[in-house]
mmCIF file of C-alpha atoms and ligand atoms in Angstrom:
data_model
loop_
_atom_site.group_PDB
_atom_site.id
_atom_site.type_symbol
_atom_site.label_atom_id
_atom_site.label_comp_id
_atom_site.label_asym_id
_atom_site.label_seq_id
_atom_site.Cartn_x
_atom_site.Cartn_y
_atom_site.Cartn_z
ATOM 1 C CA UNK A 1 -12.955 15.171 19.718
ATOM 2 C CA UNK A 2 -14.793 11.911 19.226
ATOM 3 C CA UNK A 3 -16.990 11.937 16.143
ATOM 4 C CA UNK A 4 -19.959 9.651 15.793
ATOM 5 C CA UNK A 5 -19.992 7.099 13.035
ATOM 6 C CA UNK A 6 -23.602 7.444 11.876
ATOM 7 C CA UNK A 7 -25.349 5.272 9.264
ATOM 8 C CA UNK A 8 -25.530 8.376 7.033
ATOM 9 C CA UNK A 9 -21.762 8.881 7.146
ATOM 10 C CA UNK A 10 -21.108 5.209 6.388
ATOM 11 C CA UNK A 11 -23.527 5.084 3.459
ATOM 12 C CA UNK A 12 -22.146 8.314 2.027
ATOM 13 C CA UNK A 13 -18.631 6.868 2.060
ATOM 14 C CA UNK A 14 -19.608 3.657 0.233
ATOM 15 C CA UNK A 15 -21.760 5.575 -2.208
ATOM 16 C CA UNK A 16 -19.253 8.306 -3.097
ATOM 17 C CA UNK A 17 -15.746 7.539 -1.908
ATOM 18 C CA UNK A 18 -15.086 3.796 -1.665
ATOM 19 C CA UNK A 19 -12.412 3.058 -4.329
ATOM 20 C CA UNK A 20 -14.217 0.120 -5.880
ATOM 21 C CA UNK A 21 -11.807 -0.330 -8.829
ATOM 22 C CA UNK A 22 -8.874 -0.517 -6.466
ATOM 23 C CA UNK A 23 -10.699 -2.993 -4.292
ATOM 24 C CA UNK A 24 -11.512 -5.148 -7.312
ATOM 25 C CA UNK A 25 -7.921 -5.021 -8.504
ATOM 26 C CA UNK A 26 -6.921 -6.049 -5.008
ATOM 27 C CA UNK A 27 -9.020 -9.221 -4.772
ATOM 28 C CA UNK A 28 -8.875 -10.011 -8.492
ATOM 29 C CA UNK A 29 -11.641 -9.785 -11.048
ATOM 30 C CA UNK A 30 -12.195 -13.477 -11.623
ATOM 31 C CA UNK A 31 -14.644 -15.488 -9.524
ATOM 32 C CA UNK A 32 -16.001 -12.396 -7.798
ATOM 33 C CA UNK A 33 -19.473 -13.897 -7.547
ATOM 34 C CA UNK A 34 -18.103 -16.943 -5.690
ATOM 35 C CA UNK A 35 -16.346 -14.892 -3.039
ATOM 36 C CA UNK A 36 -17.720 -14.829 0.518
ATOM 37 C CA UNK A 37 -18.418 -11.530 2.273
ATOM 38 C CA UNK A 38 -19.360 -10.766 5.867
ATOM 39 C CA UNK A 39 -20.732 -7.590 7.460
ATOM 40 C CA UNK A 40 -21.648 -6.076 10.783
ATOM 41 C CA UNK A 41 -25.088 -4.544 10.323
ATOM 42 C CA UNK A 42 -27.951 -2.917 12.179
ATOM 43 C CA UNK A 43 -28.433 -1.293 15.550
ATOM 44 C CA UNK A 44 -27.540 -4.487 17.382
ATOM 45 C CA UNK A 45 -24.297 -5.004 15.457
ATOM 46 C CA UNK A 46 -25.332 -8.317 13.983
ATOM 47 C CA UNK A 47 -22.571 -10.188 12.155
ATOM 48 C CA UNK A 48 -23.790 -11.763 8.936
ATOM 49 C CA UNK A 49 -21.766 -13.896 6.541
ATOM 50 C CA UNK A 50 -22.302 -16.446 3.768
ATOM 51 C CA UNK A 51 -23.061 -13.517 1.506
ATOM 52 C CA UNK A 52 -22.006 -13.167 -2.117
ATOM 53 C CA UNK A 53 -22.784 -10.762 -4.942
ATOM 54 C CA UNK A 54 -23.373 -11.043 -8.661
ATOM 55 C CA UNK A 55 -21.268 -7.946 -9.291
ATOM 56 C CA UNK A 56 -19.706 -4.934 -7.571
ATOM 57 C CA UNK A 57 -22.789 -2.761 -8.117
ATOM 58 C CA UNK A 58 -24.834 -5.207 -6.048
ATOM 59 C CA UNK A 59 -22.130 -5.281 -3.382
ATOM 60 C CA UNK A 60 -22.052 -1.490 -3.054
ATOM 61 C CA UNK A 61 -25.842 -1.329 -3.104
ATOM 62 C CA UNK A 62 -25.920 -3.705 -0.134
ATOM 63 C CA UNK A 63 -23.242 -1.767 1.765
ATOM 64 C CA UNK A 64 -24.951 1.583 1.209
ATOM 65 C CA UNK A 65 -28.451 0.325 1.970
ATOM 66 C CA UNK A 66 -27.366 -1.412 5.189
ATOM 67 C CA UNK A 67 -24.788 1.191 6.274
ATOM 68 C CA UNK A 68 -22.451 -1.694 7.113
ATOM 69 C CA UNK A 69 -20.392 -0.907 10.211
ATOM 70 C CA UNK A 70 -17.638 -3.364 9.380
ATOM 71 C CA UNK A 71 -17.028 -5.162 6.105
ATOM 72 C CA UNK A 72 -15.099 -8.392 5.627
ATOM 73 C CA UNK A 73 -14.030 -10.476 2.671
ATOM 74 C CA UNK A 74 -13.356 -14.209 2.707
ATOM 75 C CA UNK A 75 -12.460 -17.126 0.486
ATOM 76 C CA UNK A 76 -13.577 -18.123 -3.005
ATOM 77 C CA UNK A 77 -15.767 -21.204 -3.411
ATOM 78 C CA UNK A 78 -16.969 -23.207 -6.392
ATOM 79 C CA UNK A 79 -20.501 -21.815 -6.007
ATOM 80 C CA UNK A 80 -21.721 -18.458 -4.639
ATOM 81 C CA UNK A 81 -22.044 -18.627 -0.817
ATOM 82 C CA UNK A 82 -25.562 -17.887 0.469
ATOM 83 C CA UNK A 83 -27.929 -18.810 3.269
ATOM 84 C CA UNK A 84 -29.007 -21.831 1.223
ATOM 85 C CA UNK A 85 -25.425 -22.679 0.302
ATOM 86 C CA UNK A 86 -23.326 -21.842 3.405
ATOM 87 C CA UNK A 87 -19.562 -22.189 3.081
ATOM 88 C CA UNK A 88 -19.470 -25.390 5.132
ATOM 89 C CA UNK A 89 -21.550 -27.095 2.464
ATOM 90 C CA UNK A 90 -19.794 -25.888 -0.676
ATOM 91 C CA UNK A 91 -16.348 -26.614 -2.054
ATOM 92 C CA UNK A 92 -13.533 -24.287 -1.007
ATOM 93 C CA UNK A 93 -11.433 -23.021 -3.863
ATOM 94 C CA UNK A 94 -8.767 -20.580 -2.714
ATOM 95 C CA UNK A 95 -7.931 -17.810 -0.306
ATOM 96 C CA UNK A 96 -5.123 -15.272 0.083
ATOM 97 C CA UNK A 97 -2.554 -16.095 2.766
ATOM 98 C CA UNK A 98 -3.043 -13.466 5.468
ATOM 99 C CA UNK A 99 -0.857 -12.250 8.312
ATOM 100 C CA UNK A 100 -2.424 -10.406 11.213
ATOM 101 C CA UNK A 101 -0.122 -8.375 13.453
ATOM 102 C CA UNK A 102 -1.758 -6.538 16.330
ATOM 103 C CA UNK A 103 -0.036 -4.397 18.912
ATOM 104 C CA UNK A 104 -1.949 -6.051 21.781
ATOM 105 C CA UNK A 105 -0.169 -9.346 21.037
ATOM 106 C CA UNK A 106 2.857 -7.666 22.632
ATOM 107 C CA UNK A 107 1.155 -6.778 25.943
ATOM 108 C CA UNK A 108 3.432 -9.015 28.033
ATOM 109 C CA UNK A 109 6.596 -7.381 26.704
ATOM 110 C CA UNK A 110 5.636 -3.757 26.091
ATOM 111 C CA UNK A 111 7.651 -1.476 28.380
ATOM 112 C CA UNK A 112 6.052 1.844 27.403
ATOM 113 C CA UNK A 113 2.957 1.324 29.574
ATOM 114 C CA UNK A 114 0.471 0.841 26.728
ATOM 115 C CA UNK A 115 -1.964 -2.086 26.985
ATOM 116 C CA UNK A 116 -4.666 -3.543 24.761
ATOM 117 C CA UNK A 117 -5.581 -1.303 21.867
ATOM 118 C CA UNK A 118 -3.389 1.587 23.090
ATOM 119 C CA UNK A 119 -0.240 2.380 21.154
ATOM 120 C CA UNK A 120 2.522 4.950 21.077
ATOM 121 C CA UNK A 121 5.505 5.645 18.826
ATOM 122 C CA UNK A 122 7.676 3.380 20.970
ATOM 123 C CA UNK A 123 5.549 0.221 20.874
ATOM 124 C CA UNK A 124 4.269 0.800 17.338
ATOM 125 C CA UNK A 125 7.865 0.171 16.207
ATOM 126 C CA UNK A 126 7.268 -3.492 17.161
ATOM 127 C CA UNK A 127 4.541 -3.745 14.519
ATOM 128 C CA UNK A 128 6.747 -1.920 11.998
ATOM 129 C CA UNK A 129 9.668 -4.278 12.664
ATOM 130 C CA UNK A 130 7.432 -7.354 12.443
ATOM 131 C CA UNK A 131 6.036 -6.199 9.108
ATOM 132 C CA UNK A 132 9.481 -5.642 7.603
ATOM 133 C CA UNK A 133 10.694 -8.985 8.938
ATOM 134 C CA UNK A 134 7.763 -11.027 7.629
ATOM 135 C CA UNK A 135 7.706 -9.210 4.295
ATOM 136 C CA UNK A 136 11.388 -9.966 3.709
ATOM 137 C CA UNK A 137 11.027 -13.580 4.832
ATOM 138 C CA UNK A 138 8.137 -14.244 2.459
ATOM 139 C CA UNK A 139 10.014 -12.682 -0.455
ATOM 140 C CA UNK A 140 13.529 -13.945 0.179
ATOM 141 C CA UNK A 141 13.009 -17.354 1.799
ATOM 142 C CA UNK A 142 9.813 -18.424 0.026
ATOM 143 C CA UNK A 143 9.796 -16.388 -3.194
ATOM 144 C CA UNK A 144 6.340 -14.883 -2.654
ATOM 145 C CA UNK A 145 6.544 -11.366 -4.033
ATOM 146 C CA UNK A 146 2.918 -10.383 -4.304
ATOM 147 C CA UNK A 147 2.383 -8.988 -0.812
ATOM 148 C CA UNK A 148 0.267 -6.001 0.164
ATOM 149 C CA UNK A 149 0.062 -4.575 3.675
ATOM 150 C CA UNK A 150 -3.238 -3.074 4.807
ATOM 151 C CA UNK A 151 -3.933 -1.006 7.929
ATOM 152 C CA UNK A 152 -6.420 -2.919 10.080
ATOM 153 C CA UNK A 153 -8.190 0.334 10.949
ATOM 154 C CA UNK A 154 -7.229 0.375 14.603
ATOM 155 C CA UNK A 155 -4.081 -1.099 16.111
ATOM 156 C CA UNK A 156 -2.458 -3.422 13.611
ATOM 157 C CA UNK A 157 -1.747 -4.439 10.051
ATOM 158 C CA UNK A 158 -2.748 -7.258 7.713
ATOM 159 C CA UNK A 159 -0.335 -8.719 5.204
ATOM 160 C CA UNK A 160 -2.068 -10.188 2.146
ATOM 161 C CA UNK A 161 0.107 -12.639 0.227
ATOM 162 C CA UNK A 162 -1.601 -13.080 -3.130
ATOM 163 C CA UNK A 163 0.602 -15.340 -5.283
ATOM 164 C CA UNK A 164 -1.705 -17.935 -6.904
ATOM 165 C CA UNK A 165 0.280 -20.879 -5.500
ATOM 166 C CA UNK A 166 -0.026 -19.830 -1.874
ATOM 167 C CA UNK A 167 -3.737 -19.058 -2.285
ATOM 168 C CA UNK A 168 -4.310 -22.764 -2.886
ATOM 169 C CA UNK A 169 -2.445 -23.809 0.279
ATOM 170 C CA UNK A 170 -4.459 -25.822 2.767
ATOM 171 C CA UNK A 171 -4.303 -25.423 6.519
ATOM 172 C CA UNK A 172 -1.299 -27.727 7.017
ATOM 173 C CA UNK A 173 0.761 -25.949 4.390
ATOM 174 C CA UNK A 174 -0.056 -22.602 5.984
ATOM 175 C CA UNK A 175 0.926 -23.948 9.396
ATOM 176 C CA UNK A 176 4.277 -25.127 7.978
ATOM 177 C CA UNK A 177 5.122 -21.550 6.941
ATOM 178 C CA UNK A 178 4.047 -20.263 10.351
ATOM 179 C CA UNK A 179 6.178 -22.876 12.102
ATOM 180 C CA UNK A 180 9.222 -21.817 10.121
ATOM 181 C CA UNK A 181 8.688 -18.289 11.424
ATOM 182 C CA UNK A 182 7.794 -19.146 15.010
ATOM 183 C CA UNK A 183 10.307 -18.774 17.847
ATOM 184 C CA UNK A 184 8.020 -17.815 20.703
ATOM 185 C CA UNK A 185 5.603 -20.498 21.884
ATOM 186 C CA UNK A 186 2.505 -19.874 23.989
ATOM 187 C CA UNK A 187 2.894 -16.116 23.523
ATOM 188 C CA UNK A 188 0.228 -15.132 26.032
ATOM 189 C CA UNK A 189 1.534 -17.280 28.917
ATOM 190 C CA UNK A 190 4.810 -19.205 29.240
ATOM 191 C CA UNK A 191 6.494 -17.547 26.225
ATOM 192 C CA UNK A 192 9.104 -20.269 25.807
ATOM 193 C CA UNK A 193 11.780 -19.190 23.359
ATOM 194 C CA UNK A 194 13.594 -21.262 20.743
ATOM 195 C CA UNK A 195 17.260 -20.570 20.213
ATOM 196 C CA UNK A 196 18.222 -18.638 17.101
ATOM 197 C CA UNK A 197 18.716 -21.385 14.508
ATOM 198 C CA UNK A 198 21.998 -22.113 12.802
ATOM 199 C CA UNK A 199 20.567 -24.286 10.053
ATOM 200 C CA UNK A 200 18.340 -21.672 8.403
ATOM 201 C CA UNK A 201 20.938 -19.055 7.503
ATOM 202 C CA UNK A 202 18.716 -16.445 5.788
ATOM 203 C CA UNK A 203 16.333 -16.468 8.729
ATOM 204 C CA UNK A 204 19.153 -16.393 11.271
ATOM 205 C CA UNK A 205 20.870 -13.493 9.537
ATOM 206 C CA UNK A 206 17.611 -11.596 9.343
ATOM 207 C CA UNK A 207 17.082 -12.010 13.086
ATOM 208 C CA UNK A 208 20.463 -10.390 13.743
ATOM 209 C CA UNK A 209 20.189 -7.709 11.063
ATOM 210 C CA UNK A 210 16.667 -6.614 12.040
ATOM 211 C CA UNK A 211 15.531 -7.930 15.426
ATOM 212 C CA UNK A 212 18.861 -7.878 17.305
ATOM 213 C CA UNK A 213 19.817 -4.542 15.787
ATOM 214 C CA UNK A 214 16.514 -2.982 16.782
ATOM 215 C CA UNK A 215 16.835 -4.338 20.306
ATOM 216 C CA UNK A 216 20.450 -3.291 20.852
ATOM 217 C CA UNK A 217 20.112 0.202 19.450
ATOM 218 C CA UNK A 218 17.155 0.940 21.725
ATOM 219 C CA UNK A 219 18.509 -0.592 24.949
ATOM 220 C CA UNK A 220 20.210 1.314 27.821
ATOM 221 C CA UNK A 221 23.771 0.451 28.974
ATOM 222 C CA UNK A 222 22.328 -0.326 32.406
ATOM 223 C CA UNK A 223 19.962 -2.936 30.990
ATOM 224 C CA UNK A 224 22.693 -4.522 28.884
ATOM 225 C CA UNK A 225 24.888 -4.650 31.995
ATOM 226 C CA UNK A 226 22.310 -7.017 33.550
ATOM 227 C CA UNK A 227 23.409 -9.674 31.054
ATOM 228 C CA UNK A 228 26.914 -9.683 32.543
ATOM 229 C CA UNK A 229 28.459 -7.086 30.228
ATOM 230 C CA UNK A 230 30.424 -4.211 31.805
ATOM 231 C CA UNK A 231 28.818 -0.777 31.546
ATOM 232 C CA UNK A 232 31.642 0.608 29.416
ATOM 233 C CA UNK A 233 31.506 -2.339 27.045
ATOM 234 C CA UNK A 234 27.715 -1.996 26.927
ATOM 235 C CA UNK A 235 27.997 1.685 25.933
ATOM 236 C CA UNK A 236 30.444 0.758 23.206
ATOM 237 C CA UNK A 237 28.195 -2.041 21.869
ATOM 238 C CA UNK A 238 25.156 0.241 21.685
ATOM 239 C CA UNK A 239 27.121 2.969 19.897
ATOM 240 C CA UNK A 240 28.556 0.549 17.371
ATOM 241 C CA UNK A 241 25.152 -0.997 16.630
ATOM 242 C CA UNK A 242 23.559 2.440 16.204
ATOM 243 C CA UNK A 243 26.262 3.434 13.731
ATOM 244 C CA UNK A 244 26.186 0.198 11.771
ATOM 245 C CA UNK A 245 24.273 0.074 8.485
ATOM 246 C CA UNK A 246 24.899 -3.574 7.830
ATOM 247 C CA UNK A 247 24.638 -5.189 11.234
ATOM 248 C CA UNK A 248 24.636 -8.964 11.006
ATOM 249 C CA UNK A 249 25.437 -12.249 12.711
ATOM 250 C CA UNK A 250 29.212 -11.800 12.318
ATOM 251 C CA UNK A 251 29.196 -8.318 13.830
ATOM 252 C CA UNK A 252 27.014 -9.543 16.673
ATOM 253 C CA UNK A 253 29.556 -12.252 17.431
ATOM 254 C CA UNK A 254 32.416 -9.749 17.406
ATOM 255 C CA UNK A 255 30.625 -7.304 19.710
ATOM 256 C CA UNK A 256 28.993 -9.597 22.265
ATOM 257 C CA UNK A 257 31.444 -11.225 24.706
ATOM 258 C CA UNK A 258 32.236 -14.818 23.793
ATOM 259 C CA UNK A 259 30.571 -16.282 26.850
ATOM 260 C CA UNK A 260 27.895 -18.813 25.973
ATOM 261 C CA UNK A 261 25.736 -17.984 29.017
ATOM 262 C CA UNK A 262 25.697 -14.255 28.152
ATOM 263 C CA UNK A 263 24.962 -14.929 24.499
ATOM 264 C CA UNK A 264 22.184 -17.406 25.196
ATOM 265 C CA UNK A 265 20.447 -15.156 27.702
ATOM 266 C CA UNK A 266 20.744 -12.122 25.470
ATOM 267 C CA UNK A 267 19.518 -13.844 22.322
ATOM 268 C CA UNK A 268 16.451 -15.204 24.171
ATOM 269 C CA UNK A 269 15.729 -11.720 25.434
ATOM 270 C CA UNK A 270 16.029 -10.245 21.932
ATOM 271 C CA UNK A 271 13.514 -12.765 20.538
ATOM 272 C CA UNK A 272 11.176 -12.303 23.495
ATOM 273 C CA UNK A 273 11.157 -8.508 23.295
ATOM 274 C CA UNK A 274 11.190 -7.775 19.590
ATOM 275 C CA UNK A 275 10.515 -10.839 17.435
ATOM 276 C CA UNK A 276 7.275 -10.751 15.362
ATOM 277 C CA UNK A 277 4.163 -12.020 17.105
ATOM 278 C CA UNK A 278 1.719 -13.365 14.568
ATOM 279 C CA UNK A 279 -1.905 -14.226 15.270
ATOM 280 C CA UNK A 280 -1.658 -17.805 13.989
ATOM 281 C CA UNK A 281 -5.413 -18.458 14.011
ATOM 282 C CA UNK A 282 -5.925 -15.842 11.316
ATOM 283 C CA UNK A 283 -3.325 -17.310 8.975
ATOM 284 C CA UNK A 284 -4.332 -20.936 9.521
ATOM 285 C CA UNK A 285 -8.052 -20.541 9.006
ATOM 286 C CA UNK A 286 -8.694 -20.688 5.275
ATOM 287 C CA UNK A 287 -12.374 -19.790 5.797
ATOM 288 C CA UNK A 288 -11.823 -16.699 7.889
ATOM 289 C CA UNK A 289 -13.139 -13.369 6.661
ATOM 290 C CA UNK A 290 -10.783 -10.386 6.967
ATOM 291 C CA UNK A 291 -11.397 -6.690 7.009
ATOM 292 C CA UNK A 292 -12.138 -5.487 3.503
ATOM 293 C CA UNK A 293 -9.332 -3.277 2.197
ATOM 294 C CA UNK A 294 -10.409 0.398 1.920
ATOM 295 C CA UNK A 295 -13.457 -0.187 4.157
ATOM 296 C CA UNK A 296 -14.267 1.717 7.355
ATOM 297 C CA UNK A 297 -13.335 0.382 10.797
ATOM 298 C CA UNK A 298 -16.576 0.473 12.804
ATOM 299 C CA UNK A 299 -14.913 1.529 16.070
ATOM 300 C CA UNK A 300 -12.434 4.166 14.891
ATOM 301 C CA UNK A 301 -13.945 5.471 11.648
ATOM 302 C CA UNK A 302 -10.519 5.031 10.066
ATOM 303 C CA UNK A 303 -10.088 3.637 6.572
ATOM 304 C CA UNK A 304 -8.234 0.335 6.070
ATOM 305 C CA UNK A 305 -5.777 1.834 3.606
ATOM 306 C CA UNK A 306 -2.867 0.208 1.865
ATOM 307 C CA UNK A 307 0.451 0.815 3.625
ATOM 308 C CA UNK A 308 3.195 1.589 1.115
ATOM 309 C CA UNK A 309 5.952 2.463 3.544
ATOM 310 C CA UNK A 310 5.505 0.838 6.946
ATOM 311 C CA UNK A 311 8.511 2.632 8.431
ATOM 312 C CA UNK A 312 6.724 5.939 8.011
ATOM 313 C CA UNK A 313 3.248 4.714 8.822
ATOM 314 C CA UNK A 314 1.619 5.526 12.166
ATOM 315 C CA UNK A 315 -2.073 4.663 12.823
ATOM 316 C CA UNK A 316 -3.008 8.264 13.615
ATOM 317 C CA UNK A 317 -1.943 9.264 10.123
ATOM 318 C CA UNK A 318 -4.484 6.976 8.408
ATOM 319 C CA UNK A 319 -7.439 8.899 6.983
ATOM 320 C CA UNK A 320 -10.823 8.802 8.684
ATOM 321 C CA UNK A 321 -14.182 8.510 6.949
ATOM 322 C CA UNK A 322 -14.938 12.131 7.907
ATOM 323 C CA UNK A 323 -11.784 13.326 6.180
ATOM 324 C CA UNK A 324 -12.578 11.187 3.146
ATOM 325 C CA UNK A 325 -15.988 12.846 2.865
ATOM 326 C CA UNK A 326 -14.752 16.433 3.243
HETATM 327 ZN ZN1 LIG B 1 3.265 2.172 23.708
#
């Protein structure tokens, strides 16, 4: 049954249940008053930004009084953003590095029948795999260990990388990290695929251990046969991958026939079907505001909670504002 997200429900949540200490710990206590906020307010869903607050009491007061439908948090500047001092006119200071993974980015390759904001257990595994892949890459290849994953409130997740060094990164530095991770170009149209690289070994091994494994253990023998592998061999490959705890590049090379055409076609298909699809605009834009952790999603009424264990997280299991108020 669809419940209505009324102004009363929203205000009650921010007045009584919003975990303000956890939110403050999340964005850091220093420079709070120089942080930009944005909100969707009023009957006509007006989006307002260039807002800042002296302290958390003032912030909550605003959110309760205006029954904000959606709440967003942005970068830190050298002076408090306001109508008189909009962010374009003040000096940017820092901003968390944010990944946005949405299930609808996979529309061209989803085979379950879901489109847009729809999701099911089958296609949600793409978001789960992408999260694990990116999390590991940031930790192991770049050494950024302060990463928190937040449910977007609807159909995706946001990864907040909070190490002080990366928060100072400008657009070009952020793009360089994205480029390292990118293998699918023009994701919504041509989807041209780069070959799996040999030079970056950690990344290459991760593609086999996570992406290739996930693809091969979910595929049917019939589908694998289309790559020029006999049905019996295909059955054997799938069984071996499913039973392998430490699948990697070497095992892939042992299992997949040593025919360069087969290997090339298959590896492109693996990247196309299961490799992470990141909304680059979100990560690149250092001024963008992102959904406030622990706030309410205005369309679903779900809370943007922290995800501790992505492998066991499914959007339906996230709490709603009505549950929070019970
Ligand atoms: Zn689906």
